[in-house]
Amino acid sequence: MPQIAPPAVILMDPQLAENIGAAARVMANFGLDDLRIVRPRDGWPQERAWAAASGADWPLDNARICGTVDEAVADLQYILAATARPRETQLPVYTPRQAMPELRKASGEGLKTAIMFGPERAGLETSDIALTHGILTVPVDERFRSLNLAQSVAVCAYEWRAQLLDAPREAFHHNIDPPVDGQAMLGLYEQLEAELDDAGFFHPPEKKPSMQRNLRIALGRARFTDQELRTFRGVVTALSKGRGRVLAKRAAALAAEAAKAGE
Amino acid sequence: MPQIAPPAVILMDPQLAENIGAAARVMANFGLDDLRIVRPRDGWPQERAWAAASGADWPLDNARICGTVDEAVADLQYILAATARPRETQLPVYTPRQAMPELRKASGEGLKTAIMFGPERAGLETSDIALTHGILTVPVDERFRSLNLAQSVAVCAYEWRAQLLDAPREAFHHNIDPPVDGQAMLGLYEQLEAELDDAGFFHPPEKKPSMQRNLRIALGRARFTDQELRTFRGVVTALSKGRGRVLAKRAAALAAEAAKAGE
C-alpha cells in the first residue's frame, strides 16, 4: 500500500495575500504542504503572504503558481471542491468529517488528491467544480454562512489530521497520575474527621455519620494522586495546628503579652 | 432536558483586534455567541475587530470585557483550557473531537460551559488553567505547532457544531446536583488560602503560587455541589478556629511558664 499523502490545497483566484499566508500557516499546522495558487489577484510573490504565514514558509516557497485551473489539476486524480453552497451537480456532497476518509482512501490507492477552494467572495465557479469528484461543505450556521478562506482551509486541514490520528480511546487522562487507593483516602478522612471532631464541627452529634459520608463522597470524587493526598494531609494539619515555627513564634508573642500584662 | 447551549469563548489577554474579530466571525459561522475578553491589550472597543468580523457583529457587540479571569469564569461551571502544550497538571487532556461530547454533556446537564484561549504568543498562564476542568489540545504537527488564535477558535467551534450535528439524541443523568460556578469555587479557594497563609503553610514563600495552583486543580476536580461547597467552607472555618484554640492553649502554657520563671 502506498504511503498516505495529505491532499494538495488549490486556491482559485485568491484576493488577499494575508489569506494565502494564513492558509499556508494552517496547512503547516496540520501537516499539509502542497499549495497551488491559481491567478492570485495581486501577483506573486507577495511579502504579506509570508508575514501572515508566521514562519510556515515552505508551502509558500514551494507553491505552484498557475495561470489556469487546468494547470493546477493536471497531475491530480481525486479532487474535492470546498463550497458553502452545494450546487445542482451530480457530485456526492461530504462534510469535512465524511470527506477525509474518502481522501485517505484515494491516497491509499496511490491517487494524487487535492481540495479546491474558491475566491473570498464569489466561491468556486461551476466550471471549476466540474473538474472535481465531490463537494465538501463545511457545516456552517445558516445565520452566518460567510466562512473566511483561511478558516475554511483550517477546518479541512484539521479534519485531515484528526482522522489520521483517530486512534479512538486514546489515553484520555494520560496527564494524570493514578489516584491513591482506598486505604490512603481513609487515612485522610480519619485525620480530617478527628480534627473536625476536635473542633466541634459535627453538630448535632447524631448527624455525624451523614456529615462524614457527604464529606467523603465529595473529596473522593477528586480522586487525589499520591502527591495531592500528602498535600491535603498537610493542609489539614496546617489548618488545625499551624506550622510549628509560625505557631511557636505567635505563641511566644502571646505569652510575652500575657507576661507583660501580668507584671 | 435543558436546551444544549454552545460553550462561551474566553480570550485571555488577546493582542490583536484582528484576531478577536476573526474569532467572532468564526464563532458566528458555527453558532457560538458568548464572547468574553479578558484585558484586550489595545483596549476596547476596537474598530479593527468589527472589520475583521465581516458582519458577524453580535459576538463583539455583546462581548463581556473583563479585568480579571475571575470575572470571566464567575458564572461558569465547566471550562476547558485550549493549550498547545498540555502542562504537568492533574487535568484530563482532550482533543477537540473528544472534548465536544464533554461540553455537550455538561450543557445537557444544565451547566454553563466555556473554552478558554490564551494570548497569541504566550498561551495560557498556569494560574488560569487552574480554574478549568480539562485541557483541550488541537492535534497540530510537531514541525509547526504555532496555531493562530482565531484558527484555534475555528477548529473548536467547528468541532462543536460538527458533533452537535452528528450527535444522536441522548439521555442525561441527574443523579448529581450541578457543580457550583467559578465564583463560588474562588470564594472557597481564597478562604482556604488565607487560612493556610495564616498557618504558615505556604513555605517556602516562592513556592506559594504553584502550591496554590495544585490545591485548586485537585479541589476543582471534585466539582463540589452547592451543599458541599458550604460544607467545605465550614470545614475550613472549623479547622482554623480550632487552630486558634490550640494556639491560645499553648500561649497560656508558655505564659504560665514565663510567669513561673519570673517569680
Short mmCIF file of C-alpha atoms in Angstrom, two decimals:
data_model
loop_
_atom_site.label_atom_id
_atom_site.label_comp_id
_atom_site.label_asym_id
_atom_site.label_seq_id
_atom_site.Cartn_x
_atom_site.Cartn_y
_atom_site.Cartn_z
CA MET A 1 0.00 0.00 0.00
CA PRO A 2 1.43 3.41 -0.93
CA GLN A 3 2.25 5.94 1.76
CA ILE A 4 -0.80 8.03 2.68
CA ALA A 5 -0.14 11.57 1.43
CA PRO A 6 -2.11 14.64 2.53
CA PRO A 7 -4.23 16.39 -0.09
CA ALA A 8 -2.88 19.37 -2.02
CA VAL A 9 -4.61 22.71 -1.48
CA ILE A 10 -5.72 24.65 -4.55
CA LEU A 11 -6.66 28.30 -4.04
CA MET A 12 -8.63 29.63 -7.02
CA ASP A 13 -8.23 33.38 -7.69
CA PRO A 14 -7.40 34.33 -4.10
CA GLN A 15 -7.64 38.07 -3.45
CA LEU A 16 -5.77 38.72 -0.22
CA ALA A 17 -2.13 37.78 0.34
CA GLU A 18 -2.94 37.57 4.07
CA ASN A 19 -5.40 34.79 3.41
CA ILE A 20 -2.87 32.90 1.29
CA GLY A 21 -0.30 33.21 4.07
CA ALA A 22 -2.80 32.23 6.76
CA ALA A 23 -3.79 29.22 4.68
CA ALA A 24 -0.12 28.21 4.36
CA ARG A 25 0.31 28.54 8.11
CA VAL A 26 -2.62 26.32 8.95
CA MET A 27 -1.57 23.81 6.29
CA ALA A 28 1.75 23.55 8.13
CA ASN A 29 -0.08 23.20 11.45
CA PHE A 30 -1.81 20.10 10.20
CA GLY A 31 0.91 18.56 8.04
CA LEU A 32 -0.17 19.65 4.54
CA ASP A 33 2.40 21.21 2.23
CA ASP A 34 1.42 21.09 -1.44
CA LEU A 35 -0.05 24.52 -2.23
CA ARG A 36 -1.24 25.57 -5.68
CA ILE A 37 -2.38 29.11 -6.34
CA VAL A 38 -4.38 29.91 -9.45
CA ARG A 39 -4.25 33.57 -10.60
CA PRO A 40 -3.51 35.33 -7.28
CA ARG A 41 -5.18 38.73 -7.77
CA ASP A 42 -2.24 40.86 -6.66
CA GLY A 43 0.52 38.86 -8.33
CA TRP A 44 3.21 36.68 -6.82
CA PRO A 45 5.29 36.56 -4.68
CA GLN A 46 3.75 38.89 -2.09
CA GLU A 47 5.52 39.72 1.10
CA ARG A 48 2.33 39.94 3.11
CA ALA A 49 1.71 36.26 2.46
CA TRP A 50 4.99 35.32 4.12
CA ALA A 51 4.28 37.69 7.00
CA ALA A 52 0.91 36.07 7.59
CA ALA A 53 2.45 32.61 7.48
CA SER A 54 4.43 33.42 10.63
CA GLY A 55 7.30 31.14 9.75
CA ALA A 56 5.40 28.44 7.86
CA ASP A 57 7.33 29.38 4.75
CA TRP A 58 7.66 26.09 2.96
CA PRO A 59 4.15 25.84 1.48
CA LEU A 60 4.68 29.37 0.10
CA ASP A 61 8.27 28.84 -1.02
CA ASN A 62 7.21 25.75 -2.95
CA ALA A 63 3.79 26.96 -4.07
CA ARG A 64 2.92 26.24 -7.65
CA ILE A 65 1.55 29.40 -9.32
CA CYS A 66 -0.87 28.52 -12.11
CA GLY A 67 -2.46 30.59 -14.85
CA THR A 68 -5.38 28.21 -15.28
CA VAL A 69 -7.27 25.66 -13.28
CA ASP A 70 -6.26 23.03 -15.82
CA GLU A 71 -2.64 23.51 -14.89
CA ALA A 72 -3.43 23.19 -11.18
CA VAL A 73 -5.28 19.91 -11.53
CA ALA A 74 -3.12 18.40 -14.26
CA ASP A 75 -1.42 15.76 -12.11
CA LEU A 76 -4.33 15.14 -9.73
CA GLN A 77 -6.63 12.16 -9.66
CA TYR A 78 -9.12 12.86 -6.91
CA ILE A 79 -10.27 16.37 -6.05
CA LEU A 80 -12.92 17.72 -3.72
CA ALA A 81 -14.44 21.17 -4.21
CA ALA A 82 -14.93 23.15 -0.99
CA THR A 83 -18.06 25.22 -1.33
CA ALA A 84 -20.64 26.58 1.07
CA ARG A 85 -23.47 26.09 -1.38
CA PRO A 86 -23.68 22.59 -2.78
CA ARG A 87 -24.75 23.23 -6.36
CA GLU A 88 -27.05 21.32 -8.56
CA THR A 89 -24.36 18.92 -9.64
CA GLN A 90 -24.31 15.18 -9.85
CA LEU A 91 -21.49 15.00 -7.35
CA PRO A 92 -21.53 13.46 -3.90
CA VAL A 93 -21.63 16.01 -1.08
CA TYR A 94 -19.49 15.43 2.03
CA THR A 95 -18.98 17.18 5.32
CA PRO A 96 -15.28 17.56 6.17
CA ARG A 97 -15.60 14.61 8.51
CA GLN A 98 -17.10 12.44 5.80
CA ALA A 99 -14.69 13.70 3.16
CA MET A 100 -11.40 12.87 4.82
CA PRO A 101 -11.78 9.08 4.73
CA GLU A 102 -12.51 9.45 1.00
CA LEU A 103 -9.30 11.41 0.50
CA ARG A 104 -7.35 8.97 2.63
CA LYS A 105 -8.74 6.02 0.75
CA ALA A 106 -7.87 7.61 -2.58
CA SER A 107 -4.36 8.36 -1.40
CA GLY A 108 -4.02 4.81 -0.12
CA GLU A 109 -4.86 3.63 -3.62
CA GLY A 110 -1.99 5.71 -4.94
CA LEU A 111 -4.06 8.61 -6.28
CA LYS A 112 -2.90 12.21 -6.03
CA THR A 113 -5.57 14.19 -4.18
CA ALA A 114 -6.50 17.82 -3.52
CA ILE A 115 -9.09 20.14 -2.05
CA MET A 116 -10.02 23.15 -4.18
CA PHE A 117 -11.11 26.43 -2.59
CA GLY A 118 -12.84 29.34 -4.33
CA PRO A 119 -12.02 33.06 -4.08
CA GLU A 120 -13.01 35.05 -0.99
CA ARG A 121 -16.31 36.45 -2.13
CA ALA A 122 -17.59 34.52 -5.06
CA GLY A 123 -16.74 30.91 -4.22
CA LEU A 124 -15.96 28.35 -6.90
CA GLU A 125 -17.14 28.62 -10.47
CA THR A 126 -19.28 25.75 -11.65
CA SER A 127 -16.75 25.13 -14.40
CA ASP A 128 -14.05 24.60 -11.79
CA ILE A 129 -16.29 22.33 -9.73
CA ALA A 130 -16.79 20.30 -12.88
CA LEU A 131 -13.15 19.21 -12.63
CA THR A 132 -13.64 17.74 -9.17
CA HIS A 133 -15.00 14.47 -7.88
CA GLY A 134 -17.05 15.57 -4.93
CA ILE A 135 -18.31 18.55 -2.95
CA LEU A 136 -17.00 19.32 0.51
CA THR A 137 -19.29 21.55 2.56
CA VAL A 138 -18.36 22.85 5.99
CA PRO A 139 -21.50 22.73 8.17
CA VAL A 140 -21.84 26.44 8.93
CA ASP A 141 -24.76 28.05 10.72
CA GLU A 142 -27.46 29.29 8.36
CA ARG A 143 -27.44 32.63 10.14
CA PHE A 144 -23.84 33.39 9.16
CA ARG A 145 -22.50 31.33 6.31
CA SER A 146 -19.57 33.50 5.23
CA LEU A 147 -16.51 31.48 6.22
CA ASN A 148 -13.11 33.13 5.82
CA LEU A 149 -10.93 31.40 3.20
CA ALA A 150 -8.12 30.52 5.59
CA GLN A 151 -10.65 29.32 8.19
CA SER A 152 -12.13 27.06 5.58
CA VAL A 153 -8.67 25.65 4.84
CA ALA A 154 -8.15 25.33 8.61
CA VAL A 155 -11.22 23.20 9.15
CA CYS A 156 -10.35 20.88 6.27
CA ALA A 157 -6.68 20.60 7.22
CA TYR A 158 -7.62 19.94 10.83
CA GLU A 159 -10.05 17.24 9.80
CA TRP A 160 -7.42 15.61 7.61
CA ARG A 161 -5.06 15.34 10.53
CA ALA A 162 -7.72 14.48 13.10
CA GLN A 163 -8.95 11.50 11.14
CA LEU A 164 -5.38 10.34 10.52
CA LEU A 165 -4.75 10.39 14.26
CA ASP A 166 -8.14 8.98 15.14
CA ALA A 167 -6.89 6.14 17.20
CA PRO A 168 -10.08 6.06 19.23
CA ARG A 169 -9.91 5.74 23.01
CA GLU A 170 -6.52 7.34 23.03
CA ALA A 171 -5.44 7.90 26.63
CA PHE A 172 -7.93 10.44 27.90
CA HIS A 173 -6.29 11.04 31.23
CA HIS A 174 -2.64 10.45 30.40
CA ASN A 175 -1.71 13.67 32.15
CA ILE A 176 -3.00 12.49 35.46
CA ASP A 177 -1.13 10.30 37.87
CA PRO A 178 -3.16 7.37 39.15
CA PRO A 179 -5.36 8.10 42.15
CA VAL A 180 -4.35 6.72 45.53
CA ASP A 181 -6.02 3.64 46.94
CA GLY A 182 -8.85 3.44 49.43
CA GLN A 183 -6.59 2.95 52.39
CA ALA A 184 -4.77 6.18 51.69
CA MET A 185 -8.04 8.08 51.30
CA LEU A 186 -9.30 6.59 54.54
CA GLY A 187 -6.18 7.87 56.24
CA LEU A 188 -7.03 11.38 55.07
CA TYR A 189 -10.69 11.03 56.05
CA GLU A 190 -9.81 9.83 59.52
CA GLN A 191 -7.31 12.58 60.10
CA LEU A 192 -9.77 15.20 58.86
CA GLU A 193 -12.65 13.79 60.88
CA ALA A 194 -10.61 13.58 64.07
CA GLU A 195 -9.63 17.24 63.70
CA LEU A 196 -13.19 18.22 62.92
CA ASP A 197 -14.40 16.29 65.95
CA ASP A 198 -11.88 18.18 67.98
CA ALA A 199 -13.12 21.46 66.56
CA GLY A 200 -16.74 20.66 67.37
CA PHE A 201 -17.72 20.51 63.70
CA PHE A 202 -20.02 17.50 63.85
CA HIS A 203 -23.01 19.13 65.34
CA PRO A 204 -25.55 17.89 66.29
CA PRO A 205 -23.78 14.59 67.07
CA GLU A 206 -26.49 12.40 65.59
CA LYS A 207 -25.78 13.96 62.22
CA LYS A 208 -22.11 12.99 62.31
CA PRO A 209 -22.45 9.79 60.22
CA SER A 210 -24.23 11.52 57.34
CA MET A 211 -21.93 14.54 57.50
CA GLN A 212 -18.93 12.21 57.34
CA ARG A 213 -20.39 10.36 54.38
CA ASN A 214 -21.04 13.56 52.47
CA LEU A 215 -17.51 14.82 53.08
CA ARG A 216 -16.03 11.55 51.94
CA ILE A 217 -18.13 11.44 48.78
CA ALA A 218 -17.20 14.97 47.79
CA LEU A 219 -13.48 14.52 48.44
CA GLY A 220 -13.46 11.07 46.92
CA ARG A 221 -14.71 12.49 43.65
CA ALA A 222 -11.49 14.47 43.30
CA ARG A 223 -9.53 11.20 43.07
CA PHE A 224 -6.36 12.61 44.63
CA THR A 225 -2.98 11.49 43.43
CA ASP A 226 -0.35 10.44 45.93
CA GLN A 227 1.23 13.90 45.91
CA GLU A 228 -2.14 15.59 46.31
CA LEU A 229 -3.05 13.32 49.16
CA ARG A 230 0.08 14.29 51.02
CA THR A 231 -0.63 17.96 50.29
CA PHE A 232 -4.13 17.68 51.70
CA ARG A 233 -2.94 15.91 54.79
CA GLY A 234 -0.57 18.84 55.21
CA VAL A 235 -3.47 21.26 54.66
CA VAL A 236 -5.49 19.63 57.41
CA THR A 237 -2.54 19.70 59.78
CA ALA A 238 -1.73 23.31 58.96
CA LEU A 239 -5.31 24.45 59.35
CA SER A 240 -5.78 22.70 62.64
CA LYS A 241 -2.38 23.16 64.23
CA GLY A 242 -0.47 25.67 62.14
CA ARG A 243 3.09 25.08 61.11
CA GLY A 244 5.45 24.63 64.03
CA ARG A 245 7.55 27.71 63.57
CA VAL A 246 4.79 30.21 62.89
CA LEU A 247 2.81 28.80 65.71
CA ALA A 248 5.70 28.86 68.17
CA LYS A 249 6.50 32.43 67.22
CA ARG A 250 2.93 33.54 67.65
CA ALA A 251 2.53 31.63 70.89
CA ALA A 252 5.69 33.26 72.18
CA ALA A 253 4.31 36.68 71.29
CA LEU A 254 1.07 35.92 73.07
CA ALA A 255 3.00 34.62 76.06
CA ALA A 256 5.13 37.75 76.19
CA GLU A 257 1.98 39.85 76.08
CA ALA A 258 0.45 37.79 78.85
CA ALA A 259 3.61 38.06 80.94
CA LYS A 260 3.64 41.82 80.41
CA ALA A 261 0.01 42.07 81.43
CA GLY A 262 0.83 40.04 84.50
CA GLU A 263 3.68 42.32 85.60
CA MET B 1 -33.82 18.16 29.45
CA PRO B 2 -32.24 21.61 29.28
CA GLN B 3 -31.52 23.11 25.89
CA ILE B 4 -27.97 22.35 24.73
CA ALA B 5 -26.09 25.68 24.70
CA PRO B 6 -22.78 26.23 22.92
CA PRO B 7 -19.73 27.00 25.07
CA ALA B 8 -18.69 30.56 25.75
CA VAL B 9 -15.32 31.64 24.34
CA ILE B 10 -12.89 33.33 26.74
CA LEU B 11 -9.96 35.14 25.15
CA MET B 12 -7.24 35.84 27.74
CA ASP B 13 -5.11 38.95 27.07
CA PRO B 14 -5.60 38.93 23.28
CA GLN B 15 -3.15 41.20 21.49
CA LEU B 16 -4.58 41.78 18.02
CA ALA B 17 -8.03 43.20 17.36
CA GLU B 18 -7.98 41.35 14.03
CA ASN B 19 -7.76 38.05 15.86
CA ILE B 20 -10.63 38.99 18.16
CA GLY B 21 -12.75 39.89 15.14
CA ALA B 22 -11.76 36.76 13.24
CA ALA B 23 -12.64 34.69 16.32
CA ALA B 24 -16.05 36.39 16.50
CA ARG B 25 -16.64 35.68 12.81
CA VAL B 26 -15.88 32.00 13.10
CA MET B 27 -17.93 31.77 16.30
CA ALA B 28 -20.87 33.06 14.28
CA ASN B 29 -20.09 30.58 11.48
CA PHE B 30 -20.56 27.73 13.89
CA GLY B 31 -23.33 29.05 16.12
CA LEU B 32 -21.39 30.30 19.15
CA ASP B 33 -22.10 33.77 20.50
CA ASP B 34 -20.97 34.27 24.12
CA LEU B 35 -17.59 36.02 23.90
CA ARG B 36 -15.62 37.16 26.95
CA ILE B 37 -12.43 39.14 26.52
CA VAL B 38 -10.03 39.49 29.43
CA ARG B 39 -7.69 42.52 29.26
CA PRO B 40 -7.58 43.12 25.49
CA ARG B 41 -4.10 44.60 25.02
CA ASP B 42 -5.16 47.60 22.94
CA GLY B 43 -8.33 48.45 24.84
CA TRP B 44 -11.93 48.12 23.79
CA PRO B 45 -13.89 48.65 21.60
CA GLN B 46 -11.55 48.49 18.60
CA GLU B 47 -12.78 49.15 15.10
CA ARG B 48 -10.43 46.62 13.54
CA ALA B 49 -12.19 43.85 15.41
CA TRP B 50 -15.51 44.70 13.77
CA ALA B 51 -13.80 45.00 10.38
CA ALA B 52 -12.30 41.53 10.76
CA ALA B 53 -15.64 40.09 11.83
CA SER B 54 -17.03 40.87 8.35
CA GLY B 55 -20.56 41.36 9.59
CA ALA B 56 -20.57 38.87 12.47
CA ASP B 57 -21.08 41.78 14.83
CA TRP B 58 -23.18 40.23 17.56
CA PRO B 59 -20.47 38.36 19.46
CA LEU B 60 -18.48 41.62 19.52
CA ASP B 61 -21.44 43.88 20.32
CA ASN B 62 -22.34 41.69 23.28
CA ALA B 63 -18.80 40.75 24.34
CA ARG B 64 -18.14 40.88 28.07
CA ILE B 65 -14.90 42.76 28.75
CA CYS B 66 -13.26 41.55 31.96
CA GLY B 67 -10.42 42.93 34.04
CA THR B 68 -9.62 39.57 35.60
CA VAL B 69 -10.00 35.91 34.82
CA ASP B 70 -12.10 35.56 37.99
CA GLU B 71 -14.70 37.84 36.45
CA ALA B 72 -14.75 35.86 33.21
CA VAL B 73 -15.33 32.50 34.89
CA ALA B 74 -17.62 33.69 37.70
CA ASP B 75 -20.84 32.20 36.30
CA LEU B 76 -19.29 29.16 34.61
CA GLN B 77 -19.35 25.58 35.83
CA TYR B 78 -17.36 23.62 33.26
CA ILE B 79 -14.38 25.13 31.45
CA LEU B 80 -11.79 23.66 29.10
CA ALA B 81 -8.39 25.30 28.61
CA ALA B 82 -7.16 25.34 25.00
CA THR B 83 -3.42 24.97 25.05
CA ALA B 84 -0.86 23.55 22.65
CA ARG B 85 1.35 22.27 25.42
CA PRO B 86 -0.50 20.10 27.91
CA ARG B 87 1.23 21.04 31.13
CA GLU B 88 2.07 18.90 34.06
CA THR B 89 -1.32 19.39 35.59
CA GLN B 90 -3.66 16.86 37.07
CA LEU B 91 -6.35 17.60 34.48
CA PRO B 92 -7.72 15.34 31.75
CA VAL B 93 -6.49 16.12 28.23
CA TYR B 94 -8.87 16.04 25.26
CA THR B 95 -8.57 16.53 21.54
CA PRO B 96 -11.29 18.84 20.16
CA ARG B 97 -13.17 15.77 18.99
CA GLN B 98 -13.03 14.16 22.42
CA ALA B 99 -13.79 17.44 24.18
CA MET B 100 -17.03 18.37 22.48
CA PRO B 101 -19.10 15.49 23.83
CA GLU B 102 -17.89 16.51 27.31
CA LEU B 103 -19.05 20.07 26.71
CA ARG B 104 -22.33 18.89 25.25
CA LYS B 105 -22.95 16.55 28.14
CA ALA B 106 -22.20 19.30 30.66
CA SER B 107 -24.55 21.66 28.84
CA GLY B 108 -27.21 18.96 28.72
CA GLU B 109 -26.97 18.75 32.48
CA GLY B 110 -27.66 22.48 32.66
CA LEU B 111 -24.09 23.64 33.31
CA LYS B 112 -22.66 26.83 31.84
CA THR B 113 -19.59 25.93 29.81
CA ALA B 114 -16.68 27.67 28.11
CA ILE B 115 -13.41 27.21 26.27
CA MET B 116 -10.55 29.45 27.40
CA PHE B 117 -7.86 30.57 24.93
CA GLY B 118 -4.50 32.12 25.81
CA PRO B 119 -2.86 35.17 24.24
CA GLU B 120 -1.24 34.95 20.80
CA ARG B 121 2.33 34.23 21.79
CA ALA B 122 2.46 33.05 25.35
CA GLY B 123 -0.53 30.76 25.67
CA LEU B 124 -2.42 30.34 28.91
CA GLU B 125 -0.91 31.00 32.33
CA THR B 126 -0.87 28.01 34.62
CA SER B 127 -2.86 30.01 37.17
CA ASP B 128 -5.65 30.45 34.59
CA ILE B 129 -5.58 26.77 33.69
CA ALA B 130 -6.02 26.02 37.40
CA LEU B 131 -9.56 27.42 37.12
CA THR B 132 -10.54 24.97 34.37
CA HIS B 133 -11.65 21.37 34.40
CA GLY B 134 -9.79 19.94 31.44
CA ILE B 135 -7.22 20.64 28.75
CA LEU B 136 -8.15 20.86 25.07
CA THR B 137 -5.25 20.33 22.70
CA VAL B 138 -5.56 20.67 18.94
CA PRO B 139 -3.50 17.89 17.33
CA VAL B 140 -1.01 20.03 15.42
CA ASP B 141 2.02 18.76 13.54
CA GLU B 142 5.18 18.73 15.67
CA ARG B 143 7.04 20.52 12.91
CA PHE B 144 4.87 23.63 13.14
CA ARG B 145 2.89 23.92 16.32
CA SER B 146 2.13 27.64 16.26
CA LEU B 147 -1.61 27.82 15.63
CA ASN B 148 -3.15 31.25 15.07
CA LEU B 149 -5.60 32.26 17.82
CA ALA B 150 -8.61 32.61 15.53
CA GLN B 151 -7.73 29.32 13.79
CA SER B 152 -7.69 27.66 17.17
CA VAL B 153 -11.15 29.08 17.90
CA ALA B 154 -12.20 27.94 14.41
CA VAL B 155 -11.24 24.33 14.97
CA CYS B 156 -13.01 24.20 18.33
CA ALA B 157 -16.13 25.99 17.10
CA TYR B 158 -16.26 23.75 14.04
CA GLU B 159 -15.96 20.65 16.18
CA TRP B 160 -18.71 21.91 18.46
CA ARG B 161 -21.08 22.22 15.55
CA ALA B 162 -19.92 19.06 13.78
CA GLN B 163 -20.53 16.86 16.82
CA LEU B 164 -23.83 18.59 17.50
CA LEU B 165 -25.00 17.68 14.02
CA ASP B 166 -23.64 14.15 14.41
CA ALA B 167 -24.98 13.63 17.90
CA PRO B 168 -27.68 11.11 18.49
CA ARG B 169 -30.33 12.14 20.96
CA GLU B 170 -29.07 11.23 24.36
CA ALA B 171 -30.50 10.93 27.80
CA PHE B 172 -28.65 12.77 30.52
CA HIS B 173 -28.44 11.65 34.08
CA HIS B 174 -29.25 13.84 37.01
CA ASN B 175 -28.04 11.84 39.99
CA ILE B 176 -25.60 14.51 40.97
CA ASP B 177 -26.56 18.08 41.74
CA PRO B 178 -24.89 20.58 39.43
CA PRO B 179 -21.48 21.85 40.48
CA VAL B 180 -21.16 25.41 41.70
CA ASP B 181 -19.82 28.13 39.45
CA GLY B 182 -16.33 29.58 39.27
CA GLN B 183 -17.09 32.46 41.60
CA ALA B 184 -18.17 30.13 44.36
CA MET B 185 -15.08 27.98 43.96
CA LEU B 186 -12.88 31.08 44.01
CA GLY B 187 -14.51 32.03 47.30
CA LEU B 188 -13.53 28.69 48.80
CA TYR B 189 -10.00 28.88 47.40
CA GLU B 190 -9.48 32.36 48.78
CA GLN B 191 -10.78 31.45 52.22
CA LEU B 192 -8.64 28.30 52.33
CA GLU B 193 -5.53 30.08 51.05
CA ALA B 194 -5.90 32.91 53.57
CA GLU B 195 -6.15 30.44 56.43
CA LEU B 196 -3.21 28.45 55.11
CA ASP B 197 -1.19 31.65 54.83
CA ASP B 198 -2.04 32.40 58.40
CA ALA B 199 -0.99 28.93 59.42
CA GLY B 200 2.39 29.27 57.71
CA PHE B 201 1.52 26.53 55.21
CA PHE B 202 2.98 28.16 52.11
CA HIS B 203 6.59 27.50 52.78
CA PRO B 204 8.98 28.42 51.26
CA PRO B 205 7.13 31.56 50.08
CA GLU B 206 8.38 31.30 46.49
CA LYS B 207 6.54 28.02 46.16
CA LYS B 208 3.20 29.56 47.10
CA PRO B 209 1.90 30.10 43.53
CA SER B 210 2.49 26.51 42.47
CA MET B 211 1.18 25.16 45.76
CA GLN B 212 -1.97 27.25 45.30
CA ARG B 213 -2.42 26.04 41.73
CA ASN B 214 -2.09 22.40 42.71
CA LEU B 215 -4.60 22.79 45.51
CA ARG B 216 -7.07 24.50 43.18
CA ILE B 217 -6.73 21.85 40.49
CA ALA B 218 -7.19 18.99 42.94
CA LEU B 219 -10.21 20.57 44.63
CA GLY B 220 -11.66 21.77 41.32
CA ARG B 221 -11.72 18.21 40.08
CA ALA B 222 -14.17 17.30 42.84
CA ARG B 223 -16.72 19.68 41.26
CA PHE B 224 -18.49 20.46 44.53
CA THR B 225 -22.23 20.95 44.65
CA ASP B 226 -23.63 23.96 46.43
CA GLN B 227 -24.22 21.98 49.62
CA GLU B 228 -20.74 20.50 49.50
CA LEU B 229 -19.19 23.88 48.96
CA ARG B 230 -20.88 25.22 52.08
CA THR B 231 -19.75 22.15 53.99
CA PHE B 232 -16.14 22.68 52.96
CA ARG B 233 -16.20 26.32 53.85
CA GLY B 234 -17.44 25.16 57.23
CA VAL B 235 -14.63 22.61 57.41
CA VAL B 236 -12.01 25.27 56.76
CA THR B 237 -13.56 27.56 59.36
CA ALA B 238 -13.85 24.81 61.94
CA LEU B 239 -10.28 23.66 61.47
CA SER B 240 -8.84 27.17 61.60
CA LYS B 241 -10.81 28.17 64.67
CA GLY B 242 -9.55 25.01 66.27
CA ARG B 243 -6.07 26.24 65.50
CA GLY B 244 -6.88 29.41 67.45
CA ARG B 245 -7.76 27.32 70.44
CA VAL B 246 -4.59 25.26 70.20
CA LEU B 247 -2.65 28.47 69.90
CA ALA B 248 -4.34 30.02 72.92
CA LYS B 249 -3.73 26.90 74.97
CA ARG B 250 -0.08 26.80 74.04
CA ALA B 251 0.33 30.54 74.68
CA ALA B 252 -1.27 30.13 78.08
CA ALA B 253 1.16 27.33 78.88
CA LEU B 254 4.12 29.44 77.75
CA ALA B 255 2.82 32.41 79.75
CA ALA B 256 2.44 30.28 82.83
CA GLU B 257 5.99 29.03 82.34
CA ALA B 258 7.28 32.57 81.87
CA ALA B 259 5.42 33.76 84.93
CA LYS B 260 6.87 30.88 86.91
CA ALA B 261 10.38 31.68 85.68
CA GLY B 262 9.88 35.34 86.61
CA GLU B 263 8.79 34.53 90.15
#
